mmCIF file of N, CA, C and O in Angstrom:
data_model
loop_
_atom_site.group_PDB
_atom_site.id
_atom_site.type_symbol
_atom_site.label_atom_id
_atom_site.label_comp_id
_atom_site.label_asym_id
_atom_site.label_seq_id
_atom_site.Cartn_x
_atom_site.Cartn_y
_atom_site.Cartn_z
ATOM 1 N N ILE D 1 -36.937 4.346 -27.571
ATOM 2 C CA ILE D 1 -35.732 3.989 -28.574
ATOM 3 C C ILE D 1 -36.210 2.739 -28.461
ATOM 4 O O ILE D 1 -35.853 2.325 -27.747
ATOM 5 N N GLU D 2 -36.163 2.325 -29.693
ATOM 6 C CA GLU D 2 -35.852 0.599 -30.308
ATOM 7 C C GLU D 2 -34.861 0.057 -30.781
ATOM 8 O O GLU D 2 -34.081 0.600 -30.986
ATOM 9 N N SER D 3 -34.231 -0.820 -30.360
ATOM 10 C CA SER D 3 -33.160 -1.676 -29.890
ATOM 11 C C SER D 3 -33.101 -2.111 -31.375
ATOM 12 O O SER D 3 -34.240 -2.541 -31.939
ATOM 13 N N PRO D 4 -32.212 -1.766 -32.106
ATOM 14 C CA PRO D 4 -32.260 -2.179 -33.683
ATOM 15 C C PRO D 4 -32.556 -4.084 -33.874
ATOM 16 O O PRO D 4 -33.347 -4.001 -34.974
ATOM 17 N N ARG D 5 -31.901 -4.992 -32.499
ATOM 18 C CA ARG D 5 -31.957 -6.170 -32.631
ATOM 19 C C ARG D 5 -33.684 -6.651 -32.392
ATOM 20 O O ARG D 5 -33.706 -8.092 -33.185
ATOM 21 N N PHE D 6 -34.407 -5.769 -31.685
ATOM 22 C CA PHE D 6 -36.219 -6.515 -32.008
ATOM 23 C C PHE D 6 -36.599 -5.452 -32.929
ATOM 24 O O PHE D 6 -38.115 -6.207 -33.049
ATOM 25 N N ALA D 7 -36.401 -4.739 -34.081
ATOM 26 C CA ALA D 7 -36.860 -4.414 -35.194
ATOM 27 C C ALA D 7 -37.683 -5.195 -36.147
ATOM 28 O O ALA D 7 -38.429 -4.962 -36.195
ATOM 29 N N TYR D 8 -36.875 -6.322 -36.282
ATOM 30 C CA TYR D 8 -37.807 -6.630 -36.934
ATOM 31 C C TYR D 8 -38.243 -8.375 -36.810
ATOM 32 O O TYR D 8 -39.540 -8.529 -37.351
ATOM 33 N N MET D 9 -38.932 -7.889 -35.254
ATOM 34 C CA MET D 9 -40.368 -8.615 -34.441
ATOM 35 C C MET D 9 -41.740 -8.120 -35.052
ATOM 36 O O MET D 9 -41.205 -6.951 -35.240
ATOM 37 N N THR D 10 -42.529 -8.902 -35.401
ATOM 38 C CA THR D 10 -43.694 -8.552 -35.175
ATOM 39 C C THR D 10 -44.890 -8.753 -34.118
ATOM 40 O O THR D 10 -44.587 -9.363 -33.362
ATOM 41 N N GLU D 11 -46.022 -7.424 -34.100
ATOM 42 C CA GLU D 11 -46.780 -7.806 -33.527
ATOM 43 C C GLU D 11 -47.466 -8.809 -33.568
ATOM 44 O O GLU D 11 -48.200 -9.145 -34.350
ATOM 45 N N ILE D 12 -47.854 -9.486 -32.115
ATOM 46 C CA ILE D 12 -48.561 -10.828 -32.330
ATOM 47 C C ILE D 12 -49.665 -10.777 -30.860
ATOM 48 O O ILE D 12 -49.350 -10.468 -30.360
ATOM 49 N N GLU D 13 -50.884 -10.792 -31.641
ATOM 50 C CA GLU D 13 -51.873 -10.947 -30.750
ATOM 51 C C GLU D 13 -52.245 -11.896 -29.974
ATOM 52 O O GLU D 13 -52.627 -13.089 -31.232
ATOM 53 N N GLU D 14 -52.166 -12.259 -29.097
ATOM 54 C CA GLU D 14 -52.246 -13.992 -28.465
ATOM 55 C C GLU D 14 -53.638 -13.650 -26.827
ATOM 56 O O GLU D 14 -53.480 -12.152 -26.393
ATOM 57 N N GLU D 15 -54.464 -14.097 -26.957
ATOM 58 C CA GLU D 15 -54.981 -14.155 -26.039
ATOM 59 C C GLU D 15 -54.651 -15.487 -25.317
ATOM 60 O O GLU D 15 -54.889 -16.753 -25.836
ATOM 61 N N LYS D 16 -55.450 -15.589 -24.001
ATOM 62 C CA LYS D 16 -55.014 -16.599 -22.997
ATOM 63 C C LYS D 16 -56.466 -16.535 -22.557
ATOM 64 O O LYS D 16 -57.223 -15.737 -21.714
ATOM 65 N N VAL D 17 -56.606 -17.464 -21.921
ATOM 66 C CA VAL D 17 -58.140 -17.992 -21.155
ATOM 67 C C VAL D 17 -57.372 -18.142 -20.344
ATOM 68 O O VAL D 17 -57.454 -19.690 -19.378
ATOM 69 N N PRO D 18 -58.128 -17.426 -19.110
ATOM 70 C CA PRO D 18 -57.177 -17.312 -17.607
ATOM 71 C C PRO D 18 -58.113 -18.914 -17.555
ATOM 72 O O PRO D 18 -59.293 -18.002 -16.920
ATOM 73 N N ASN D 19 -57.552 -19.404 -16.509
ATOM 74 C CA ASN D 19 -58.278 -19.818 -15.188
ATOM 75 C C ASN D 19 -57.824 -21.010 -14.683
ATOM 76 O O ASN D 19 -56.207 -20.991 -15.132
ATOM 77 N N LEU D 20 -58.197 -22.037 -13.104
ATOM 78 C CA LEU D 20 -57.818 -22.434 -12.535
ATOM 79 C C LEU D 20 -58.215 -23.180 -12.241
ATOM 80 O O LEU D 20 -59.566 -22.825 -11.694
ATOM 81 N N ARG D 21 -57.819 -25.024 -12.386
ATOM 82 C CA ARG D 21 -58.216 -26.312 -12.059
ATOM 83 C C ARG D 21 -57.273 -26.081 -10.392
ATOM 84 O O ARG D 21 -56.101 -26.035 -10.723
ATOM 85 N N ILE D 22 -58.424 -26.907 -9.155
ATOM 86 C CA ILE D 22 -57.347 -27.496 -8.172
ATOM 87 C C ILE D 22 -58.235 -28.849 -8.018
ATOM 88 O O ILE D 22 -59.390 -29.243 -8.952
ATOM 89 N N TYR D 23 -57.256 -29.481 -8.428
ATOM 90 C CA TYR D 23 -57.345 -30.912 -7.995
ATOM 91 C C TYR D 23 -57.263 -31.349 -7.207
ATOM 92 O O TYR D 23 -56.092 -31.058 -5.775
ATOM 93 N N HIS D 24 -57.947 -33.185 -6.262
ATOM 94 C CA HIS D 24 -57.673 -33.680 -5.310
ATOM 95 C C HIS D 24 -56.358 -33.638 -5.454
ATOM 96 O O HIS D 24 -56.276 -34.618 -6.413
ATOM 97 N N ARG D 25 -55.641 -34.124 -4.084
ATOM 98 C CA ARG D 25 -54.422 -34.939 -4.853
ATOM 99 C C ARG D 25 -53.870 -35.934 -4.205
ATOM 100 O O ARG D 25 -53.171 -36.650 -5.306
ATOM 101 N N SER D 26 -54.995 -36.049 -3.503
ATOM 102 C CA SER D 26 -55.175 -37.810 -3.494
ATOM 103 C C SER D 26 -55.624 -38.679 -4.820
ATOM 104 O O SER D 26 -55.123 -39.859 -5.284
ATOM 105 N N PHE D 27 -56.854 -38.060 -5.400
ATOM 106 C CA PHE D 27 -57.268 -39.330 -6.249
ATOM 107 C C PHE D 27 -57.807 -37.961 -7.331
ATOM 108 O O PHE D 27 -57.823 -38.310 -8.427
ATOM 109 N N ASP D 28 -56.878 -37.537 -7.773
ATOM 110 C CA ASP D 28 -56.713 -36.386 -9.075
ATOM 111 C C ASP D 28 -58.118 -35.875 -9.626
ATOM 112 O O ASP D 28 -57.779 -36.183 -11.173
ATOM 113 N N ASN D 29 -59.051 -35.672 -9.270
ATOM 114 C CA ASN D 29 -59.895 -35.488 -9.333
ATOM 115 C C ASN D 29 -60.673 -33.847 -8.964
ATOM 116 O O ASN D 29 -59.819 -33.255 -7.885
ATOM 117 N N LEU D 30 -61.231 -33.163 -10.154
ATOM 118 C CA LEU D 30 -61.405 -31.965 -10.271
ATOM 119 C C LEU D 30 -62.014 -31.282 -9.409
ATOM 120 O O LEU D 30 -63.157 -31.915 -9.239
ATOM 121 N N ILE D 31 -61.950 -30.630 -8.265
ATOM 122 C CA ILE D 31 -62.116 -30.155 -7.101
ATOM 123 C C ILE D 31 -63.288 -28.962 -7.436
ATOM 124 O O ILE D 31 -64.270 -28.047 -7.312
ATOM 125 N N THR D 32 -62.093 -28.002 -7.577
ATOM 126 C CA THR D 32 -62.719 -26.226 -8.629
ATOM 127 C C THR D 32 -61.794 -25.531 -9.708
ATOM 128 O O THR D 32 -61.041 -25.627 -9.748
ATOM 129 N N ALA D 33 -63.136 -25.257 -10.147
ATOM 130 C CA ALA D 33 -62.728 -24.634 -11.469
ATOM 131 C C ALA D 33 -62.785 -22.896 -11.289
ATOM 132 O O ALA D 33 -63.901 -22.144 -10.586
ATOM 133 N N ILE D 34 -61.946 -22.070 -11.668
ATOM 134 C CA ILE D 34 -61.757 -20.508 -11.007
ATOM 135 C C ILE D 34 -61.896 -19.981 -12.397
ATOM 136 O O ILE D 34 -59.984 -20.175 -13.078
ATOM 137 N N GLU D 35 -62.625 -19.394 -12.999
ATOM 138 C CA GLU D 35 -62.016 -18.904 -14.191
ATOM 139 C C GLU D 35 -62.821 -17.202 -14.260
ATOM 140 O O GLU D 35 -63.158 -16.573 -13.393
ATOM 141 N N LEU D 36 -61.633 -16.470 -15.649
ATOM 142 C CA LEU D 36 -62.061 -14.912 -15.381
ATOM 143 C C LEU D 36 -61.891 -14.767 -16.951
ATOM 144 O O LEU D 36 -61.780 -15.151 -17.954
ATOM 145 N N LEU D 37 -62.920 -14.180 -16.872
ATOM 146 C CA LEU D 37 -64.345 -13.588 -17.709
ATOM 147 C C LEU D 37 -63.148 -13.401 -19.098
ATOM 148 O O LEU D 37 -62.655 -12.174 -18.754
ATOM 149 N N SER D 38 -62.739 -13.420 -20.516
ATOM 150 C CA SER D 38 -62.216 -12.843 -21.619
ATOM 151 C C SER D 38 -63.514 -12.233 -22.003
ATOM 152 O O SER D 38 -64.845 -12.404 -22.339
ATOM 153 N N PRO D 39 -63.085 -10.959 -23.349
ATOM 154 C CA PRO D 39 -64.087 -10.782 -24.065
ATOM 155 C C PRO D 39 -64.938 -11.124 -25.265
ATOM 156 O O PRO D 39 -65.941 -11.807 -25.423
ATOM 157 N N THR D 40 -63.920 -12.727 -25.416
ATOM 158 C CA THR D 40 -64.168 -14.243 -26.110
ATOM 159 C C THR D 40 -65.329 -13.932 -25.731
ATOM 160 O O THR D 40 -66.577 -15.076 -25.893
ATOM 161 N N ASN D 41 -65.335 -14.336 -23.716
ATOM 162 C CA ASN D 41 -66.046 -15.432 -23.295
ATOM 163 C C ASN D 41 -67.459 -14.691 -23.139
ATOM 164 O O ASN D 41 -68.632 -15.715 -23.776
ATOM 165 N N LYS D 42 -67.718 -13.444 -23.883
ATOM 166 C CA LYS D 42 -68.998 -13.245 -22.796
ATOM 167 C C LYS D 42 -69.570 -11.906 -24.540
ATOM 168 O O LYS D 42 -70.532 -11.798 -24.720
ATOM 169 N N ALA D 43 -68.518 -12.128 -25.716
ATOM 170 C CA ALA D 43 -69.218 -11.344 -27.125
ATOM 171 C C ALA D 43 -70.038 -12.596 -27.829
ATOM 172 O O ALA D 43 -69.684 -13.724 -27.548
ATOM 173 N N PRO D 44 -71.113 -12.165 -28.010
ATOM 174 C CA PRO D 44 -72.267 -12.807 -28.425
ATOM 175 C C PRO D 44 -71.445 -13.620 -29.682
ATOM 176 O O PRO D 44 -70.966 -13.143 -30.659
ATOM 177 N N GLY D 45 -72.152 -14.487 -29.837
ATOM 178 C CA GLY D 45 -71.794 -15.628 -31.069
ATOM 179 C C GLY D 45 -71.519 -17.443 -30.677
ATOM 180 O O GLY D 45 -71.807 -17.503 -29.147
ATOM 181 N N SER D 46 -70.492 -17.880 -30.685
ATOM 182 C CA SER D 46 -70.688 -19.750 -30.619
ATOM 183 C C SER D 46 -69.324 -20.123 -28.982
ATOM 184 O O SER D 46 -69.573 -20.624 -28.565
ATOM 185 N N ASN D 47 -68.384 -18.636 -29.137
ATOM 186 C CA ASN D 47 -67.792 -18.660 -28.258
ATOM 187 C C ASN D 47 -68.333 -18.352 -26.747
ATOM 188 O O ASN D 47 -67.685 -18.991 -25.815
ATOM 189 N N ARG D 48 -69.384 -17.688 -26.587
ATOM 190 C CA ARG D 48 -70.161 -17.250 -25.234
ATOM 191 C C ARG D 48 -70.793 -18.514 -25.299
ATOM 192 O O ARG D 48 -70.914 -19.067 -24.228
ATOM 193 N N ASP D 49 -71.235 -18.811 -26.425
ATOM 194 C CA ASP D 49 -72.286 -20.037 -26.217
ATOM 195 C C ASP D 49 -71.097 -21.754 -25.657
ATOM 196 O O ASP D 49 -72.102 -22.175 -24.885
ATOM 197 N N GLY D 50 -70.366 -21.611 -26.322
ATOM 198 C CA GLY D 50 -69.646 -22.561 -25.916
ATOM 199 C C GLY D 50 -69.010 -22.727 -24.395
ATOM 200 O O GLY D 50 -69.730 -23.411 -23.639
ATOM 201 N N TYR D 51 -68.635 -21.710 -23.776
ATOM 202 C CA TYR D 51 -68.138 -20.487 -22.163
ATOM 203 C C TYR D 51 -69.764 -20.954 -21.780
ATOM 204 O O TYR D 51 -69.560 -21.833 -20.479
ATOM 205 N N ILE D 52 -70.257 -21.162 -22.174
ATOM 206 C CA ILE D 52 -71.620 -21.128 -21.313
ATOM 207 C C ILE D 52 -72.323 -23.329 -20.912
ATOM 208 O O ILE D 52 -72.004 -23.200 -19.975
ATOM 209 N N LEU D 53 -72.245 -23.057 -22.261
ATOM 210 C CA LEU D 53 -71.869 -25.066 -22.099
ATOM 211 C C LEU D 53 -70.970 -25.468 -21.187
ATOM 212 O O LEU D 53 -70.885 -26.023 -20.240
ATOM 213 N N LYS D 54 -69.521 -24.879 -20.787
ATOM 214 C CA LYS D 54 -68.697 -25.343 -20.322
ATOM 215 C C LYS D 54 -68.802 -25.007 -18.558
ATOM 216 O O LYS D 54 -68.238 -25.481 -17.786
ATOM 217 N N ARG D 55 -69.559 -23.946 -18.009
ATOM 218 C CA ARG D 55 -69.416 -23.510 -17.124
ATOM 219 C C ARG D 55 -70.548 -24.152 -16.878
ATOM 220 O O ARG D 55 -71.124 -24.772 -15.487
ATOM 221 N N GLU D 56 -71.942 -24.587 -17.178
ATOM 222 C CA GLU D 56 -72.777 -25.637 -17.006
ATOM 223 C C GLU D 56 -72.653 -26.891 -16.300
ATOM 224 O O GLU D 56 -73.033 -27.331 -15.319
ATOM 225 N N LEU D 57 -71.707 -27.866 -17.240
ATOM 226 C CA LEU D 57 -70.910 -28.967 -16.904
ATOM 227 C C LEU D 57 -70.266 -29.285 -15.837
ATOM 228 O O LEU D 57 -69.961 -29.126 -15.670
ATOM 229 N N LEU D 58 -68.918 -27.999 -15.197
ATOM 230 C CA LEU D 58 -68.382 -28.127 -14.778
ATOM 231 C C LEU D 58 -69.394 -27.831 -13.582
ATOM 232 O O LEU D 58 -68.726 -28.233 -12.603
ATOM 233 N N ALA D 59 -70.092 -26.961 -13.274
ATOM 234 C CA ALA D 59 -71.068 -26.315 -11.972
ATOM 235 C C ALA D 59 -71.519 -27.094 -11.253
ATOM 236 O O ALA D 59 -72.706 -27.745 -10.311
ATOM 237 N N ARG D 60 -71.956 -28.569 -12.198
ATOM 238 C CA ARG D 60 -72.541 -29.222 -11.946
ATOM 239 C C ARG D 60 -71.559 -30.747 -10.845
ATOM 240 O O ARG D 60 -72.191 -31.416 -9.692
ATOM 241 N N SER D 61 -70.282 -30.203 -10.899
ATOM 242 C CA SER D 61 -70.055 -31.597 -10.276
ATOM 243 C C SER D 61 -68.669 -30.942 -9.662
ATOM 244 O O SER D 61 -67.963 -31.521 -9.076
ATOM 245 N N VAL D 62 -68.353 -29.231 -10.109
ATOM 246 C CA VAL D 62 -67.429 -29.057 -8.612
ATOM 247 C C VAL D 62 -67.756 -27.491 -8.182
ATOM 248 O O VAL D 62 -68.665 -27.065 -8.572
ATOM 249 N N ASN D 63 -66.787 -27.091 -7.399
ATOM 250 C CA ASN D 63 -67.462 -25.595 -7.181
ATOM 251 C C ASN D 63 -66.483 -24.849 -8.326
ATOM 252 O O ASN D 63 -65.940 -24.559 -9.090
ATOM 253 N N PHE D 64 -67.646 -23.827 -8.894
ATOM 254 C CA PHE D 64 -67.187 -22.782 -9.651
ATOM 255 C C PHE D 64 -67.050 -21.217 -9.004
ATOM 256 O O PHE D 64 -68.008 -20.956 -8.818
ATOM 257 N N VAL D 65 -66.304 -21.111 -9.328
ATOM 258 C CA VAL D 65 -65.661 -19.613 -9.111
ATOM 259 C C VAL D 65 -65.635 -18.500 -10.647
ATOM 260 O O VAL D 65 -65.040 -19.509 -11.426
ATOM 261 N N GLU D 66 -66.581 -17.609 -10.631
ATOM 262 C CA GLU D 66 -65.895 -17.019 -12.770
ATOM 263 C C GLU D 66 -66.155 -16.115 -11.737
ATOM 264 O O GLU D 66 -66.753 -14.881 -10.715
ATOM 265 N N PHE D 67 -64.772 -15.159 -12.080
ATOM 266 C CA PHE D 67 -64.939 -13.235 -12.434
ATOM 267 C C PHE D 67 -65.302 -12.717 -13.300
ATOM 268 O O PHE D 67 -64.806 -12.946 -14.776
ATOM 269 N N ASP D 68 -66.174 -11.692 -13.161
ATOM 270 C CA ASP D 68 -66.394 -10.959 -14.430
ATOM 271 C C ASP D 68 -66.632 -9.678 -14.268
ATOM 272 O O ASP D 68 -67.161 -8.583 -13.696
ATOM 273 N N LEU D 69 -64.808 -9.428 -14.748
ATOM 274 C CA LEU D 69 -64.462 -8.003 -14.763
ATOM 275 C C LEU D 69 -64.717 -6.840 -16.288
ATOM 276 O O LEU D 69 -63.945 -6.010 -16.616
ATOM 277 N N ILE D 70 -64.902 -7.505 -17.000
ATOM 278 C CA ILE D 70 -65.610 -6.885 -18.034
ATOM 279 C C ILE D 70 -67.237 -5.838 -18.694
ATOM 280 O O ILE D 70 -67.998 -6.521 -18.601
ATOM 281 N N ARG D 71 -67.020 -5.212 -18.816
ATOM 282 C CA ARG D 71 -68.257 -3.872 -18.894
ATOM 283 C C ARG D 71 -68.889 -4.509 -19.827
ATOM 284 O O ARG D 71 -69.744 -4.310 -20.160
ATOM 285 N N ALA D 72 -68.198 -4.696 -20.767
ATOM 286 C CA ALA D 72 -68.669 -4.573 -22.044
ATOM 287 C C ALA D 72 -69.413 -5.876 -22.798
ATOM 288 O O ALA D 72 -69.389 -6.659 -21.655
ATOM 289 N N TYR D 73 -70.232 -6.584 -23.518
ATOM 290 C CA TYR D 73 -71.280 -7.085 -24.143
ATOM 291 C C TYR D 73 -72.517 -8.110 -23.227
ATOM 292 O O TYR D 73 -72.596 -7.039 -21.739
ATOM 293 N N PRO D 74 -73.441 -8.318 -23.204
ATOM 294 C CA PRO D 74 -74.645 -8.884 -21.849
ATOM 295 C C PRO D 74 -73.366 -10.171 -21.018
ATOM 296 O O PRO D 74 -73.147 -10.320 -21.387
ATOM 297 N N ARG D 75 -74.306 -9.729 -19.816
ATOM 298 C CA ARG D 75 -73.912 -10.131 -18.404
ATOM 299 C C ARG D 75 -74.688 -11.861 -19.119
ATOM 300 O O ARG D 75 -74.817 -12.045 -19.981
ATOM 301 N N MET D 76 -73.676 -12.847 -18.417
ATOM 302 C CA MET D 76 -73.333 -13.739 -18.794
ATOM 303 C C MET D 76 -75.100 -14.368 -17.414
ATOM 304 O O MET D 76 -74.699 -13.676 -17.059
ATOM 305 N N PRO D 77 -75.869 -15.255 -18.289
ATOM 306 C CA PRO D 77 -76.570 -15.833 -17.549
ATOM 307 C C PRO D 77 -76.512 -16.074 -16.052
ATOM 308 O O PRO D 77 -75.632 -17.362 -15.836
ATOM 309 N N MET D 78 -76.839 -15.470 -15.198
ATOM 310 C CA MET D 78 -77.095 -16.476 -13.778
ATOM 311 C C MET D 78 -78.654 -16.001 -13.076
ATOM 312 O O MET D 78 -78.689 -14.483 -13.320
ATOM 313 N N ILE D 79 -79.225 -16.226 -11.463
ATOM 314 C CA ILE D 79 -80.060 -16.107 -10.945
ATOM 315 C C ILE D 79 -80.008 -15.200 -10.500
ATOM 316 O O ILE D 79 -78.823 -15.556 -9.725
ATOM 317 N N ASP D 80 -80.983 -14.755 -10.037
ATOM 318 C CA ASP D 80 -80.725 -13.482 -9.310
ATOM 319 C C ASP D 80 -79.582 -12.556 -9.218
ATOM 320 O O ASP D 80 -78.883 -12.522 -7.614
ATOM 321 N N LEU D 81 -79.307 -12.072 -9.977
ATOM 322 C CA LEU D 81 -77.872 -11.678 -9.706
ATOM 323 C C LEU D 81 -78.156 -10.051 -9.478
ATOM 324 O O LEU D 81 -78.655 -9.734 -10.384
ATOM 325 N N PRO D 82 -77.423 -9.110 -8.683
ATOM 326 C CA PRO D 82 -77.712 -8.075 -8.251
ATOM 327 C C PRO D 82 -77.192 -7.171 -9.880
ATOM 328 O O PRO D 82 -76.631 -7.489 -10.627
ATOM 329 N N THR D 83 -77.922 -5.549 -9.764
ATOM 330 C CA THR D 83 -77.376 -4.856 -10.990
ATOM 331 C C THR D 83 -75.816 -4.510 -10.887
ATOM 332 O O THR D 83 -75.808 -3.557 -9.160
ATOM 333 N N SER D 84 -74.864 -4.200 -11.334
ATOM 334 C CA SER D 84 -73.514 -3.877 -10.833
ATOM 335 C C SER D 84 -72.735 -4.416 -12.125
ATOM 336 O O SER D 84 -72.895 -4.695 -13.210
ATOM 337 N N ASP D 85 -71.255 -3.220 -11.770
ATOM 338 C CA ASP D 85 -70.647 -3.328 -13.188
ATOM 339 C C ASP D 85 -69.597 -4.357 -13.308
ATOM 340 O O ASP D 85 -68.888 -4.738 -14.067
ATOM 341 N N TYR D 86 -68.992 -4.856 -11.976
ATOM 342 C CA TYR D 86 -67.624 -6.500 -11.816
ATOM 343 C C TYR D 86 -68.943 -7.247 -11.467
ATOM 344 O O TYR D 86 -69.901 -7.079 -10.285
ATOM 345 N N LEU D 87 -68.521 -8.913 -11.010
ATOM 346 C CA LEU D 87 -68.840 -9.435 -10.498
ATOM 347 C C LEU D 87 -68.050 -10.474 -9.926
ATOM 348 O O LEU D 87 -66.953 -10.726 -10.841
ATOM 349 N N ALA D 88 -68.440 -11.155 -8.924
ATOM 350 C CA ALA D 88 -66.755 -11.676 -8.773
ATOM 351 C C ALA D 88 -67.445 -13.258 -7.799
ATOM 352 O O ALA D 88 -68.689 -13.028 -7.294
#
């Protein structure tokens, strides 16, 4: 049963890009970046290309952790990955 007071609300599609950044307390520099891939990150196109560039830049100077729980779209490029449905 829908509440009449919420009947006027329209559905809004929202995409959050899940990530976690860990900074050194004393020096305030990034130590670790943790990313949870979204369909936007993996779908072919400019968003995927931008994400690949971002992960290459992050991986140069910090610990980089990426979780890929999305079975759709091509796997993100990485050297010597085993065949599997999900990766962390």
